[in-house]
Structures are given as structure tokens and as C-alpha cells.
Coordinates of C-alpha atoms and ligand atoms in Angstrom, one line a residue:
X1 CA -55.1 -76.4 -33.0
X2 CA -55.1 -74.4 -30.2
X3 CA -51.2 -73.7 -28.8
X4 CA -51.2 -74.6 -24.9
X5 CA -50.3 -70.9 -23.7
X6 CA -53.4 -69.6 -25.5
X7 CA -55.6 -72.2 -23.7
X8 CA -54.4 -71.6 -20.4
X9 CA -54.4 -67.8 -20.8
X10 CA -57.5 -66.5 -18.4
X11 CA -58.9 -63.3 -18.2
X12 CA -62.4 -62.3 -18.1
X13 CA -61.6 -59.9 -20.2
X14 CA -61.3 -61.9 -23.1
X15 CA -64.4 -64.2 -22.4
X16 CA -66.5 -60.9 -22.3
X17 CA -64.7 -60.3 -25.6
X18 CA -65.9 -63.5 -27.1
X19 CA -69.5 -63.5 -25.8
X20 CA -69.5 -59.9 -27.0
X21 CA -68.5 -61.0 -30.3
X22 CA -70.7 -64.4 -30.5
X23 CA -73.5 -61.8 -29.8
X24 CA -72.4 -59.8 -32.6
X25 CA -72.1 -62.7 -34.9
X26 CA -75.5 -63.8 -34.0
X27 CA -77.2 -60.4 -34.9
X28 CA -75.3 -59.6 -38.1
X29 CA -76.6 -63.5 -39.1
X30 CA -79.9 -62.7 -38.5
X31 CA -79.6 -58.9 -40.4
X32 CA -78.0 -61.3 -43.3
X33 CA -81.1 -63.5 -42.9
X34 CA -83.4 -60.4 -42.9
X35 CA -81.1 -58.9 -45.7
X36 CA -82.4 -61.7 -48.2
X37 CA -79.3 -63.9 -47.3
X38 CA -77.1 -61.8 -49.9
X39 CA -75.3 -59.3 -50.1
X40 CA -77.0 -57.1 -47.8
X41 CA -75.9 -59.6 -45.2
X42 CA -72.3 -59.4 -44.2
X43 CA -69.7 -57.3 -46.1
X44 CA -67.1 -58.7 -47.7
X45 CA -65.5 -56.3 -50.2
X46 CA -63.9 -53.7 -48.9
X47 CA -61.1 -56.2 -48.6
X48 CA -60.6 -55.9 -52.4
X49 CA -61.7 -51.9 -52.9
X50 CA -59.8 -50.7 -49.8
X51 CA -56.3 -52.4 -49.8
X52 CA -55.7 -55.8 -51.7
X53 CA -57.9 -58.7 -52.9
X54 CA -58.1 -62.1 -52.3
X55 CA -57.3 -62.2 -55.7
X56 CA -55.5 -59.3 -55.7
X57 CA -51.9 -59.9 -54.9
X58 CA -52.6 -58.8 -50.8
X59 CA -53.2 -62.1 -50.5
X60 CA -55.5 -63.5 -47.6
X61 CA -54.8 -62.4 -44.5
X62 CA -54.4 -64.8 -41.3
X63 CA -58.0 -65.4 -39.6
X64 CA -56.7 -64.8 -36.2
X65 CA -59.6 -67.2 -34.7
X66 CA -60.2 -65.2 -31.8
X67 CA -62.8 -66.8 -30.4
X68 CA -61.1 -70.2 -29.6
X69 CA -58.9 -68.5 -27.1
X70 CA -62.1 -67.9 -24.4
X71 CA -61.9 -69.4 -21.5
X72 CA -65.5 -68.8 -21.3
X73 CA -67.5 -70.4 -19.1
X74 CA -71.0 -71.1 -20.4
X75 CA -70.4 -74.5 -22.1
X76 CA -73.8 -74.4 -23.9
X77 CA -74.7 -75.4 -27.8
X78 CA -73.3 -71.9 -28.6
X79 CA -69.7 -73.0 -27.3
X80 CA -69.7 -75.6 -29.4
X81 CA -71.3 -74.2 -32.4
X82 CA -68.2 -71.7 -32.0
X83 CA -65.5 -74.3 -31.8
X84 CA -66.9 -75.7 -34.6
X85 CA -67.5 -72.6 -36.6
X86 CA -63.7 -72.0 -35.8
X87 CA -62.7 -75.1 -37.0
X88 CA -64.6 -75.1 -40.2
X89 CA -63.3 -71.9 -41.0
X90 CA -59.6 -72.9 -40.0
X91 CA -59.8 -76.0 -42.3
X92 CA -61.0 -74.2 -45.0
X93 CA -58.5 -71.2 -44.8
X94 CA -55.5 -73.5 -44.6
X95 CA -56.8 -75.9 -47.6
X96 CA -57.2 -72.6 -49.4
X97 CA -54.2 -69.6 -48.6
X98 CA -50.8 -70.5 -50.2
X99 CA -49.2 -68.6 -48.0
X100 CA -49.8 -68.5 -44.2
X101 CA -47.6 -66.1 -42.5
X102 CA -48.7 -67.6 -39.2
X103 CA -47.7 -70.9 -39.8
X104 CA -44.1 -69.7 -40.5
X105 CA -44.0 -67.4 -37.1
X106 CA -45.9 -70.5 -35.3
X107 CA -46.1 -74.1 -36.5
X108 CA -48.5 -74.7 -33.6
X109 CA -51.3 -73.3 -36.0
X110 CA -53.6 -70.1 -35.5
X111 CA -52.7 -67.6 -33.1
X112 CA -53.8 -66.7 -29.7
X113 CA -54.8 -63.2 -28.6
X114 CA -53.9 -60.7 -29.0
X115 CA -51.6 -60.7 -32.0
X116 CA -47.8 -60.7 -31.0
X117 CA -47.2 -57.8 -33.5
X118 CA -50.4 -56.3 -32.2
X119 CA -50.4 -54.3 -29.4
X120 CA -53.3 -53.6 -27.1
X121 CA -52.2 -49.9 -26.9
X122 CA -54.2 -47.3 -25.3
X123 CA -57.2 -49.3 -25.1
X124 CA -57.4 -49.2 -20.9
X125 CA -56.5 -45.1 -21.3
X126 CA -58.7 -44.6 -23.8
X127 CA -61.8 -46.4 -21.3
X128 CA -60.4 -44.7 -18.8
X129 CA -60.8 -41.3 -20.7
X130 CA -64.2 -41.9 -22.4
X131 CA -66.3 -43.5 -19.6
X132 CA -69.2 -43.4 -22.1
X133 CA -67.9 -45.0 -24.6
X134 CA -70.4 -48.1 -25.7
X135 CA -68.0 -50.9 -27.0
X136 CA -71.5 -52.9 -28.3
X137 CA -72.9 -50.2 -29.9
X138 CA -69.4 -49.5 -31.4
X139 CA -69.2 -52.7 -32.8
X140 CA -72.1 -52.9 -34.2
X141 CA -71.7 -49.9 -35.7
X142 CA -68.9 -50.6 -37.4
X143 CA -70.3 -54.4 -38.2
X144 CA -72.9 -52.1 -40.2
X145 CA -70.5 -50.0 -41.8
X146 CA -68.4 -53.1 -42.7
X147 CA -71.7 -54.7 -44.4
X148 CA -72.7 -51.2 -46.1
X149 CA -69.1 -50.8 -47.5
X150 CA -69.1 -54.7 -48.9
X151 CA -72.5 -53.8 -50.8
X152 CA -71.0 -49.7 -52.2
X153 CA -68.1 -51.7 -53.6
X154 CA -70.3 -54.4 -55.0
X155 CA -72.4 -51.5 -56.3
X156 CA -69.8 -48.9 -57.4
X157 CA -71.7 -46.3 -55.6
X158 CA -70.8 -44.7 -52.2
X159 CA -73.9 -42.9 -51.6
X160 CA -75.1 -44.7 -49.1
X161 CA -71.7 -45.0 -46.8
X162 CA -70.4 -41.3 -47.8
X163 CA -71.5 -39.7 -44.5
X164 CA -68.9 -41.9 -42.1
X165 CA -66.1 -42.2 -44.4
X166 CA -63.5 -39.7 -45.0
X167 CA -62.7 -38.2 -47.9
X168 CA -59.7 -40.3 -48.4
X169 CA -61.2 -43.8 -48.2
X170 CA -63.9 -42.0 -50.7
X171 CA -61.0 -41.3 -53.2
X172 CA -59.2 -44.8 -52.6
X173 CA -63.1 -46.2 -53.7
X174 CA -64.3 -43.9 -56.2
X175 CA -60.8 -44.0 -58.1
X176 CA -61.0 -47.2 -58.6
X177 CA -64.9 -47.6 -59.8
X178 CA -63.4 -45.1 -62.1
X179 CA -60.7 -47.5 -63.3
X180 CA -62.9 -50.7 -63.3
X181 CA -65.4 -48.3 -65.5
X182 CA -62.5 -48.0 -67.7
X183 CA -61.7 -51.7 -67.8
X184 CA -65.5 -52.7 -67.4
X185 CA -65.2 -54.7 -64.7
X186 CA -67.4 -55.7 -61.9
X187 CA -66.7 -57.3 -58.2
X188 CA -69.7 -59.2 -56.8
X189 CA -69.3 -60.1 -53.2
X190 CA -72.1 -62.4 -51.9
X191 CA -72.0 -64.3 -48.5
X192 CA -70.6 -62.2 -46.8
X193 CA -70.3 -63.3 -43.2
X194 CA -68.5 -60.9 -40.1
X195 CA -67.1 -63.0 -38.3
X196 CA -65.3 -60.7 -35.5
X197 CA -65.0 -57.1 -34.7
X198 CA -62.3 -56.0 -32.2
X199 CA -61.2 -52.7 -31.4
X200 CA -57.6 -53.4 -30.4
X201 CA -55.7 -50.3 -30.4
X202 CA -56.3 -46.2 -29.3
X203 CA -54.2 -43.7 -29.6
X204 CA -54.8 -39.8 -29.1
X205 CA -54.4 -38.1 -32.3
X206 CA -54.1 -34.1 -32.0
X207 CA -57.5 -33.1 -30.8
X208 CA -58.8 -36.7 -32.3
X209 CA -58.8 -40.1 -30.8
X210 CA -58.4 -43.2 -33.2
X211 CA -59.6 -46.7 -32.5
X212 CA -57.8 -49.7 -34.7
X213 CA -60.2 -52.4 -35.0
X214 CA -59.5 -56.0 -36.1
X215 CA -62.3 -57.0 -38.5
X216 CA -62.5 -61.0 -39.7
X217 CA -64.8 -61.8 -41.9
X218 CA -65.4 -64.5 -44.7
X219 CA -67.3 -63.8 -48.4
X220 CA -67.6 -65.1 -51.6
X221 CA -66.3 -63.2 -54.4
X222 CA -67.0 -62.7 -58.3
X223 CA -64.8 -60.9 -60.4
X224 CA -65.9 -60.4 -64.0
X225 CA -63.8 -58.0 -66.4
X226 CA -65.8 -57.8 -69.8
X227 CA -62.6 -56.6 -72.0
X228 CA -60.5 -59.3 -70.7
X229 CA -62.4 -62.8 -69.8
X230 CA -59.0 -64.2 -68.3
X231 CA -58.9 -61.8 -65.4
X232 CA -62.5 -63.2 -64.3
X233 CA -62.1 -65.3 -61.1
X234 CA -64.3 -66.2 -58.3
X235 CA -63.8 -68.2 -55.1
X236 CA -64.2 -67.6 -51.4
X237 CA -62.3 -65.6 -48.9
X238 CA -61.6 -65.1 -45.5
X239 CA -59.5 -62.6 -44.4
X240 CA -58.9 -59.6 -41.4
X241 CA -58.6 -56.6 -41.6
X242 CA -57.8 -53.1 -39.1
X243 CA -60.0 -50.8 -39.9
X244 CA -58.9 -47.1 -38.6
X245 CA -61.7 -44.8 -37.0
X246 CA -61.7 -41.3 -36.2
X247 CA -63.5 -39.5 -33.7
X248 CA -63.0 -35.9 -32.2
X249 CA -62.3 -35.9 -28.7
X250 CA -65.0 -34.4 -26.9
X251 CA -66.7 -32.7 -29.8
X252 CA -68.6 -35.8 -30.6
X253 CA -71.7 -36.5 -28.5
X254 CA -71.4 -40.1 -27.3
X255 CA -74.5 -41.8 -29.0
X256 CA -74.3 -39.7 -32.4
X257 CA -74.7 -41.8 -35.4
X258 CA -74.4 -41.1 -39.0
X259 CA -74.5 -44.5 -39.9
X260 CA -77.8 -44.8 -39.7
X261 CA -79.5 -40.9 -40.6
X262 CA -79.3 -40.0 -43.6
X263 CA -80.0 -36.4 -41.8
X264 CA -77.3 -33.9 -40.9
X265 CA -76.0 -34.6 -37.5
X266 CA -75.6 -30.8 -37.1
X267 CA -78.9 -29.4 -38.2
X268 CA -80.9 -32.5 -39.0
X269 CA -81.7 -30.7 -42.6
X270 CA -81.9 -33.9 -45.2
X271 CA -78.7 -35.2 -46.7
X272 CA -78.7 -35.5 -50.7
X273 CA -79.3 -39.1 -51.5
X274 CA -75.7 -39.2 -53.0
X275 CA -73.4 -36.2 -52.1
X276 CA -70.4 -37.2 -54.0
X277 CA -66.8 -36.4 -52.7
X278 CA -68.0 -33.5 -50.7
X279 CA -69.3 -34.3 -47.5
X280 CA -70.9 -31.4 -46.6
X281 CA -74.7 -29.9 -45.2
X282 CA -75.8 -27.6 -47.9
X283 CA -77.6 -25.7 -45.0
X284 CA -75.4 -25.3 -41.7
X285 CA -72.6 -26.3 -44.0
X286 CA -70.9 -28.5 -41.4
X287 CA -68.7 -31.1 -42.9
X288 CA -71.0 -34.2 -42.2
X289 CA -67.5 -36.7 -41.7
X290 CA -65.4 -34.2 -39.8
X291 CA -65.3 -36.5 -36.5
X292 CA -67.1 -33.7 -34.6
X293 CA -70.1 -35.8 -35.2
X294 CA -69.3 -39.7 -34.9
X295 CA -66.5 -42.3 -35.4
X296 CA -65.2 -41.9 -38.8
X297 CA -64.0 -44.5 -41.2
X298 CA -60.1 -43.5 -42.1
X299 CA -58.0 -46.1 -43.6
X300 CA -58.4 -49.7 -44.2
X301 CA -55.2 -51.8 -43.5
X302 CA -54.7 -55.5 -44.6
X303 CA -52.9 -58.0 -41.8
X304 CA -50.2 -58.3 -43.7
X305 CA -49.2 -54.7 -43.5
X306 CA -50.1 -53.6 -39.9
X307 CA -48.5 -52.6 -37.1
X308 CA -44.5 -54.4 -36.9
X309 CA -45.4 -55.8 -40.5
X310 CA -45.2 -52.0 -41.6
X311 CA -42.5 -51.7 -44.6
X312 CA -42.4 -47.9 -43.1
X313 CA -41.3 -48.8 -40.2
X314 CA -38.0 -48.9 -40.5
X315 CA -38.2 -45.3 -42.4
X316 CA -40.0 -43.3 -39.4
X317 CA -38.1 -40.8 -38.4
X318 CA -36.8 -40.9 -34.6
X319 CA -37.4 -37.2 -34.3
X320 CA -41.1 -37.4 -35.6
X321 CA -42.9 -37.0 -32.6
X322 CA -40.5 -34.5 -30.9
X323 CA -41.2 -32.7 -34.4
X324 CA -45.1 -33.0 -34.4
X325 CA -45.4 -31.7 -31.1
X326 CA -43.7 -28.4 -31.8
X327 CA -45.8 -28.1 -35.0
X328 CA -49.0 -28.8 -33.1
X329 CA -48.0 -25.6 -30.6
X330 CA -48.8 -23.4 -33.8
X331 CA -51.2 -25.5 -36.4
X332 CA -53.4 -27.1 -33.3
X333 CA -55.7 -28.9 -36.3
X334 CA -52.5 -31.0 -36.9
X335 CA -53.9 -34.6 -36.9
X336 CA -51.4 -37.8 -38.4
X337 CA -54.2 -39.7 -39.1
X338 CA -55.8 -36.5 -41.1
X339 CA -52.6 -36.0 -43.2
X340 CA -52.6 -39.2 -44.0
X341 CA -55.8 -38.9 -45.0
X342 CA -55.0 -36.0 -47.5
X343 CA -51.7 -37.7 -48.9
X344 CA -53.9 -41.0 -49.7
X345 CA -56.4 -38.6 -51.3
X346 CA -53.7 -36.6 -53.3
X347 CA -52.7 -40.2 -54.6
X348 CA -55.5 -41.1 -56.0
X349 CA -56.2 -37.8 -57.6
X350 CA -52.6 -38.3 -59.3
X351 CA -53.2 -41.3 -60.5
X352 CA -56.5 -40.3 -61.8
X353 CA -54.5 -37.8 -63.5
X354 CA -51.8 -39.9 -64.9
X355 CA -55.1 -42.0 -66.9
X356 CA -56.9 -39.7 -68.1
X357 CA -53.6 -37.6 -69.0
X358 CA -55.1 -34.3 -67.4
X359 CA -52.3 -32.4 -65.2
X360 CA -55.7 -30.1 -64.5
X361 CA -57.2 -32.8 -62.2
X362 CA -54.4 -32.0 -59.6
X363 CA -53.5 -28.5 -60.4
X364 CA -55.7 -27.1 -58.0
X365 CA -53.7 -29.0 -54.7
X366 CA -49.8 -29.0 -55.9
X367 CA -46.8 -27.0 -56.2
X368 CA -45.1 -25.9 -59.2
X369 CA -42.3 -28.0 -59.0
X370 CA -44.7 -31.4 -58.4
X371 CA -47.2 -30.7 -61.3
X372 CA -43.8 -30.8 -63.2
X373 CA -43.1 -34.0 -62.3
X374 CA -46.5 -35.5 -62.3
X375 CA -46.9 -34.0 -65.7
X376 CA -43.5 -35.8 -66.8
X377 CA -45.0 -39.5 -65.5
X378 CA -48.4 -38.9 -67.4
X379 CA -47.8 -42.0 -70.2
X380 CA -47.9 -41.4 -74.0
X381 CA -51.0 -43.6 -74.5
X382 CA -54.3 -45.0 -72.9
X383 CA -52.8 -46.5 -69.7
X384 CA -55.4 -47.8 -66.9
X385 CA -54.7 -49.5 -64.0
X386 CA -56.2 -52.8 -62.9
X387 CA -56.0 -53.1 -59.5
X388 CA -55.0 -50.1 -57.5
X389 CA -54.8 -49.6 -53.8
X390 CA -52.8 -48.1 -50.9
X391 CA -51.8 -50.6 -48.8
X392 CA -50.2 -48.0 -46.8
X393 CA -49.6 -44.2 -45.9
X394 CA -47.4 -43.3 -43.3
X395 CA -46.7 -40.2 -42.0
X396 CA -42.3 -40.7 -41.5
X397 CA -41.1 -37.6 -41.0
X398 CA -42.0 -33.8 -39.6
X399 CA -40.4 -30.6 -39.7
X400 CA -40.4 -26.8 -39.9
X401 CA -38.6 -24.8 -42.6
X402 CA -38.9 -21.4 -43.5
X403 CA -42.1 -20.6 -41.9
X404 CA -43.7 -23.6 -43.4
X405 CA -44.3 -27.2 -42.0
X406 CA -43.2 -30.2 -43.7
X407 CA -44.6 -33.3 -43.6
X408 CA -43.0 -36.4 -45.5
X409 CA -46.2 -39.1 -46.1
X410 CA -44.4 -42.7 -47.5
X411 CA -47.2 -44.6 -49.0
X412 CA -46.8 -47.9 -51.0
X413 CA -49.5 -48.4 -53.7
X414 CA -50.4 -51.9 -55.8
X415 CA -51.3 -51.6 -59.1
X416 CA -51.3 -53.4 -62.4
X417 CA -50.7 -51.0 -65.8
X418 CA -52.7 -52.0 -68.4
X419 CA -53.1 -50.8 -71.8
X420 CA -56.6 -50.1 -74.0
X421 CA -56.2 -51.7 -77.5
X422 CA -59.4 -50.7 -79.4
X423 CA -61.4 -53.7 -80.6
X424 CA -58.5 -56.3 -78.9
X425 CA -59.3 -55.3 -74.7
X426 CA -56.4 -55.1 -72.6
X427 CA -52.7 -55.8 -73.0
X428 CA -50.6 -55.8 -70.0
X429 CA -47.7 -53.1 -69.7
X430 CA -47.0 -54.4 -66.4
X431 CA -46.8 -58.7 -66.1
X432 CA -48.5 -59.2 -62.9
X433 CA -49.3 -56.3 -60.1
X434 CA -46.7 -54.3 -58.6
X435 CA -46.4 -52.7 -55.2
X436 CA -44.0 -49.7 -55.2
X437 CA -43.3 -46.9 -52.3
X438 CA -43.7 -43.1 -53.1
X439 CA -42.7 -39.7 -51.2
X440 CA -45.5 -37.2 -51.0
X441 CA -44.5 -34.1 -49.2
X442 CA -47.0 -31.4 -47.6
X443 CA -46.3 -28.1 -46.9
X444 CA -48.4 -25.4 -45.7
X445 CA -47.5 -21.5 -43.9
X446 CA -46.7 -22.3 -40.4
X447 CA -48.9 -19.1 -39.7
X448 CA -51.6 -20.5 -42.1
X449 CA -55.5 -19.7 -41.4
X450 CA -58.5 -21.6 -40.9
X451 CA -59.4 -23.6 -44.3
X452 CA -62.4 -22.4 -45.6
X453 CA -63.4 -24.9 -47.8
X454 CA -62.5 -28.7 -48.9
X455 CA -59.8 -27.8 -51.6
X456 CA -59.0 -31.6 -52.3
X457 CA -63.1 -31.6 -53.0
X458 CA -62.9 -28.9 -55.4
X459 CA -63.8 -26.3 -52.8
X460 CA -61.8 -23.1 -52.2
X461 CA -59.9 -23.2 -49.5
X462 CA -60.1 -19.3 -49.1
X463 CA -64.0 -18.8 -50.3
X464 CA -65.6 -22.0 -50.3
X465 CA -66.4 -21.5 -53.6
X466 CA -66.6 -25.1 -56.0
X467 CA -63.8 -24.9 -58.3
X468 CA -63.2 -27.8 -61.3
X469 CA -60.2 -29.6 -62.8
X470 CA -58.6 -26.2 -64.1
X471 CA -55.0 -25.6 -64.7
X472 CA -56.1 -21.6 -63.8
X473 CA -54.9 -21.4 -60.7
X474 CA -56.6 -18.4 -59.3
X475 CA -60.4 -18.9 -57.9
X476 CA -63.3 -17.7 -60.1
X477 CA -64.4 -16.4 -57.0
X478 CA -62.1 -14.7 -54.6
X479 CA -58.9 -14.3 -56.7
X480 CA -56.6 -16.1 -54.6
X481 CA -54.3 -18.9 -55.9
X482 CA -55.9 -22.4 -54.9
X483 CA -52.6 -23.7 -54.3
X484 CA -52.3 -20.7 -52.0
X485 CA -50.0 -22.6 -48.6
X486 CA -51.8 -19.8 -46.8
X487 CA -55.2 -22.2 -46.4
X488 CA -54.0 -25.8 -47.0
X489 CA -51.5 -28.3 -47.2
X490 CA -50.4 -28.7 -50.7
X491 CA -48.1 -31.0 -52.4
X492 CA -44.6 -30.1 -52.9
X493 CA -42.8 -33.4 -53.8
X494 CA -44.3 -36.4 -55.2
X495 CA -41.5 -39.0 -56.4
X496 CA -41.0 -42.8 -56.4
X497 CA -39.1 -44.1 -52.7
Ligands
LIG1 ZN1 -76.7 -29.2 -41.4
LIG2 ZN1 -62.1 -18.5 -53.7

């Protein structure tokens, strides 16, 4: 199964790879053993709550079955465990996926690493430029994070993983525990096994670096929807993922870690068991998930829509990078990976808006112009979504107008309408799920000031003081418009692509 130029690819690199991730493999097997053998063992749903579901139209991604490509050299019961581990899984992924976009690019079967459509950018300058930088300890952080995630989705609480994920992926979550609430649904993910971790890109993002990292891992999974019985399913799955961390360069003390304290990396003052969608220390008042601290979890990406496989590639501007540089001369904070970010967490907040038919939920973070014409999509009746996720957000395009900077954000979205019929469950407005593209455009005063609180957390961007869903746009606090382009990027245009 293995194609001949795979096999006869070297490269100690790669073996060190391997062992590095057999040694992972081994530890999260024994945490899962340690775990009770559940759920608390591997991760496994983040797959569904972050972008698509087995189930849920994203369909499974390819297992890219890394570890058959070593070369390695130890030839002991492990090797062999891993080839047959790698075939077991193969086997049961092909017997299982209807679709294998592999086996359409290459009939010889799985592929070899790394990914044709997946660069290895930036990895040897980013170890060149972090010397410190502990690739184990990485991994198995993120391993961790990848098993905590799997159990928050499983739980519909994000207490426990709120510190390392930003408050985008804790929109794209807690919007949809707010839609399977509606729809009384839960997602049970058991067996969860992490198969592979593998940071495989870096790139230098403003004053941030990012690390994409290929996650593979297998899981059983139990959907249960108490108003409709015929959406239940259950099955296994084995899928990859990239997982986007964000870290600020230099800021961050190598060896931090708020995956494991439930302390404040700044000040060491106690976190709140559960600190909702604002990240912040109640007593030093540093943001907790900033990237000043630790890696960051900032977007969760499916195989099927990563890298070349991006349906926003073709739409990137060719001036975008000229144009981000000369906006990052006057707004230094500028970050792609941080507006993305705020356009997937503006999403969510709109369609949280659009089902509970409250224009005041978004009031605080948009123009004039788009509350119009999220106000004109809100429907006439009790529409819910099952399913909805980002599958991506793209920063496309850059610019400076009138002493503001532009940014154009494409994202495309999945999601099923449904319709509440009192004492009948759930009638479908839309037949199946859909995936459509949108435009979100952010503006902000090229001359703006430092943001002074967490607007798209209900802070004040001007006082810090917590603000609620309110069509008054004017803080209780300070006076100043919330929407004020003075502080923070606000929406200006929100349409369908
Ligand atoms: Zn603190
Ligand atoms: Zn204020």
C-alpha cells in the first residue's frame, strides 16, 4: 500500500518524526488507559464541533498514514505493531469513506509525506528562529488539548479548555451547544484514539508566529437528537485535521503552559472554574489567551479544505500582502490569523442573532449599514440550524480608504435550516446541509487607539466596562459609541459571496 517513492524516501528527519509520534501514541494510550478507557482518553470531537462531522457533510478526511513512510531503523515489535496499526486503520477507512480524495489524486493508495498540497513552509526558519522551541512538549501539548476539546464538545461545556482557545473557536463551540440546546441534541464521542500529531507548517504572523499542525485521529461517535429520532447516527471515524496555533513571538516564555494551570499565567491569581467568552484575569486583567502567554488554539481546518484545497484560493487578492504590509506600518497589532479570528467570531454572533431574531446580539460590533442587512435576513419564524460550522475564513483582500483599513474576510459556512414545529420536532427548511460563502468586511480608524476591552465579549472597547445585547449604542459607562471604529474593527459589510 505503500507507493515506491514513499518507501525509498530517507531522511532522518522523518524517522525521528515517526518515533516521536509512536512515543506520543504510546503516552496518549496509556492517559486513555488511565482516563477510564473513555472519553477522557483520546479526543475525537472537535472534528464535528469545529468544522464538519463524519456525519456531517465534511465528510472523513484522508488518514494520511504517516507513519508507514519511516525508514526507521529499529525493527522491533513496535515496528510492526505500527505497520499493523497502519494497516488496520487503512482497511477500515477505505471499507468505510465513500469518498477518498486520495485515491482519485493516487490510485497507488495512501499518501506519503508530506502531503503534495501541503507544504512544509517555514518549519526550518521557524527552528532556526526559536531555538527553544520543544517539538515533544508541543505535541503533547496539543495531544492534550485535542483530548480536552473531544470531552468540552461531548460535554457542551468549554470550561475546562477556555484558557488556550481563542475567542473565536469559543464562538464556533458555544454557538453551536446553543443550537443543539435548541434542537436537544447531544454528540457522544468515546474511543477516541490520537493517532498523530505533526506540526507541518510556520509562518510569522504580524508580531505572532503560527504553527499548522496535522492532527489524525480515530473515535467513535453517537449522535442523538431527541426532537427528531431520524437524525440519530453513530459509527466510527477516522479523520485529520490542521489545527492552527498562535503564539506571540517573543512575548511568550518558552515552557509557559495554560493547558495544564488553571492559574493566571500572568499573576498566578485562580482562574474561575468556568470564565465564559471572556478570557480574562479578574486581578491583573491580562487576557489569559492573548498568545503573550502560550500557543493558542485558533482555527480548526478539515483536510478537505486546507491549503491548495482552499475554495478562497482562487479569490486572494494578488495585492494582499503588499497591502498588509503598509497597514501594519500604522496598526502594528495587525495579525491575519487574529482577524480571522474576529470575522469567524462576528459569524457566529450573526447567526446567533438570525435564531433567536435579536438584531441587539450584534449591535454592539456592526455598522449601520450591516445591522440593516442582518436585520433584513433574520427569518419570520423559529429557524435553528442543525449543523453549523466554518469550514473556512480567509482573509482575501486589504486596503486603506479614507483613513480607515479594510479588510475583506471570505468565510464559507455549513449549515442545515431547520424549523421548530411545537409538539411535531423539526421540519427541514433546507433538504440536506448546505455550504455557502459570505463577505464580512472590517473597518477600523487607521489612526485607531489601543482596545481597551474585548468588545466582541461584551466589553467596551473604550472603558472595559461589560456591556449586554443592547441595541443602545452608547456605553453605560463611558458614553462612547461601542461601534465606535476609533477602538475596534467593526463590521461594515456582511452579504452572501
Ligand atoms: Zn492575573
Ligand atoms: Zn465604555
Amino acid at each position: 500500500m505503500q507507493p515506491p517513492s514513499a518507501r525509498s524516501r530517507p531522511t532522518a528527519v522523518l524517522a525521528t518524526g515517526i518515533w516521536l509520534t509512536l512515543g506520543a501514541l504510546t503516552r496518549l494510550a496509556a492517559r486513555a488507559g488511565g482516563a477510564g478507557g473513555h472519553s477522557g482518553g483520546g479526543g475525537g470531537g472537535g472534528h464535528s464541533s469545529g468544522s464538519s462531522g463524519n456525519y456531517a457533510g465534511g465528510g472523513y478526511s484522508t488518514y494520511g498514514a504517516s507513519n508507514a513512510d519511516s525508514s526507521g531503523d529499529s525493527g522491533s515489535g513496535m515496528w510492526i505493531f505500527c505497520v499493523f496499526l497502519i494497516v488496520v486503520v487503512f482497511i477500515i477507512i477505505k471499507s468505510r469513506r465513500n469518498i477518498n480524495s486520495w485515491s482519485s489524486r493516487q490510485p497507488g493508495g495512501p499518501p506519503p509525506l508530506p502531503l503534495p498540497d501541503e507544504p512544509r513552509d517555514g518549519m526550518a526558519a521557524f527552528a532556526a528562529a526559536n531555538p527553544d522551541f520543544q517539538a515533544d512538549a508541543f505535541r503533547r501539548k496539543v495531544a492534550d488539548a485535542f483530548v480536552k476539546i473531544q470531552s468540552a464538545w461531548s460535554a457542551q461545556s468549554l470550561a475546562a479548555v477556555r484558557p488556550f482557545i481563542s475567542d473565536g473557536i469559543y464562538q464556533r463551540f458555544a454557538t453551536q451547544f446553543q443550537m443543539m440546546a435548541l434542537l436537544k441534541q447531544r454528540n457522544s464521542l468515546d474511543h477516541v484514539r490520537v493517532l498523530e500529531v505533526a506540526p507541518v507548517a510556520a509562518s510569522r504572523d504580524g508580531q505572532y508566529d503560527v504553527l499548522q499542525v496535522r492532527i489524525a485521529a480515530a473515535m467513535r461517535d453517537a449522535f442523538i437528537c431527541e426532537l427528531d429520532h431520524s437524525l440519530d447516527s453513530a459509527g466510527d471515524a477516522a479523520f485529520t485535521e490542521y489545527w492552527s496555533f498562535i503564539r506571540k513571538r517573543h512575548a511568550a516564555p518558552e515552557g509557559g503552559n495554560i493547558y495544564q494551570n488553571q492559574g493566571c499565567p500572568s499573576c498566578g491569581a485562580a482562574l474561575p472554574p468556568d470564565m465564559g467568552e471572556l478570557c480574562r484575569c479578574a486581578y491583573c486583567q491580562v487576557m489569559v489567551n492573548s498568545g503573550e502567554f502560550d500557543w493558542v488554539l485558533a482555527e480548526i481546518t478539515q483536510q478537505t479544505d486546507y491549503g491548495r484545497d482552499s475554495s478562497w484560493a482562487g479569490s486572494v487578492s494578488p495585492q494582499l500582502l503588499q497591502a498588509l504590509a503598509e497597514l501594519s506600518v500604522e496598526a502594528p497589532d495587525l495579525a491575519v490569523q487574529l482577524i480571522e479570528d474576529k470575522a469567524s467570531n462576528a459569524f457566529m454572533q450573526i447567526m446567533t442573532a438570525l435564531v433567536t431574531r435579536n438584531p441587539a446580539v450584534v449591535r454592539r460590533f456592526v455598522s449601520d449599514a450591516a445591522l440593516a442587512t442582518i436585520t433584513a435576513l433574520i427569518p419570520p419564524d423559529d429557524t435553528v440550524f442543525n449543523r453549523l460550522y466554518l469550514n473556512e475564513v480567509v482573509v482575501v483582500d486589504a486596503a486603506c480608504a479614507a483613513d480607515r483599513h479594510v479588510l475583506s474576510v471570505g468565510l464559507s459556512a455549513t449549515r442545515q435550516r431547520v424549523r421548530l414545529v411545537p409538539g411535531r420536532g423539526l421540519a427541514p427548511v433546507d433538504p440536506a446541509e448546505v455550504r455557502s460563502d459570505y463577505i464580512l468586511v472590517l473597518e477600523r480608524d487607521a489612526a485607531a487607539v489601543p482596545n481597551m476591552g474585548a468588545l466582541y465579549q461584551h466589553q467596551c472597547p473604550n472603558c472595559a466596562g461589560a456591556v449586554g445585547d443592547t441595541l443602545d449604542l452608547n456605553c453605560q459607562y463611558c458614553g462612547v459609541p461601542l461601534n465606535s471604529m476609533h477602538n475596534e474593527w467593526i463590521v461594515t459589510r456582511f452579504e452572501e459571496a
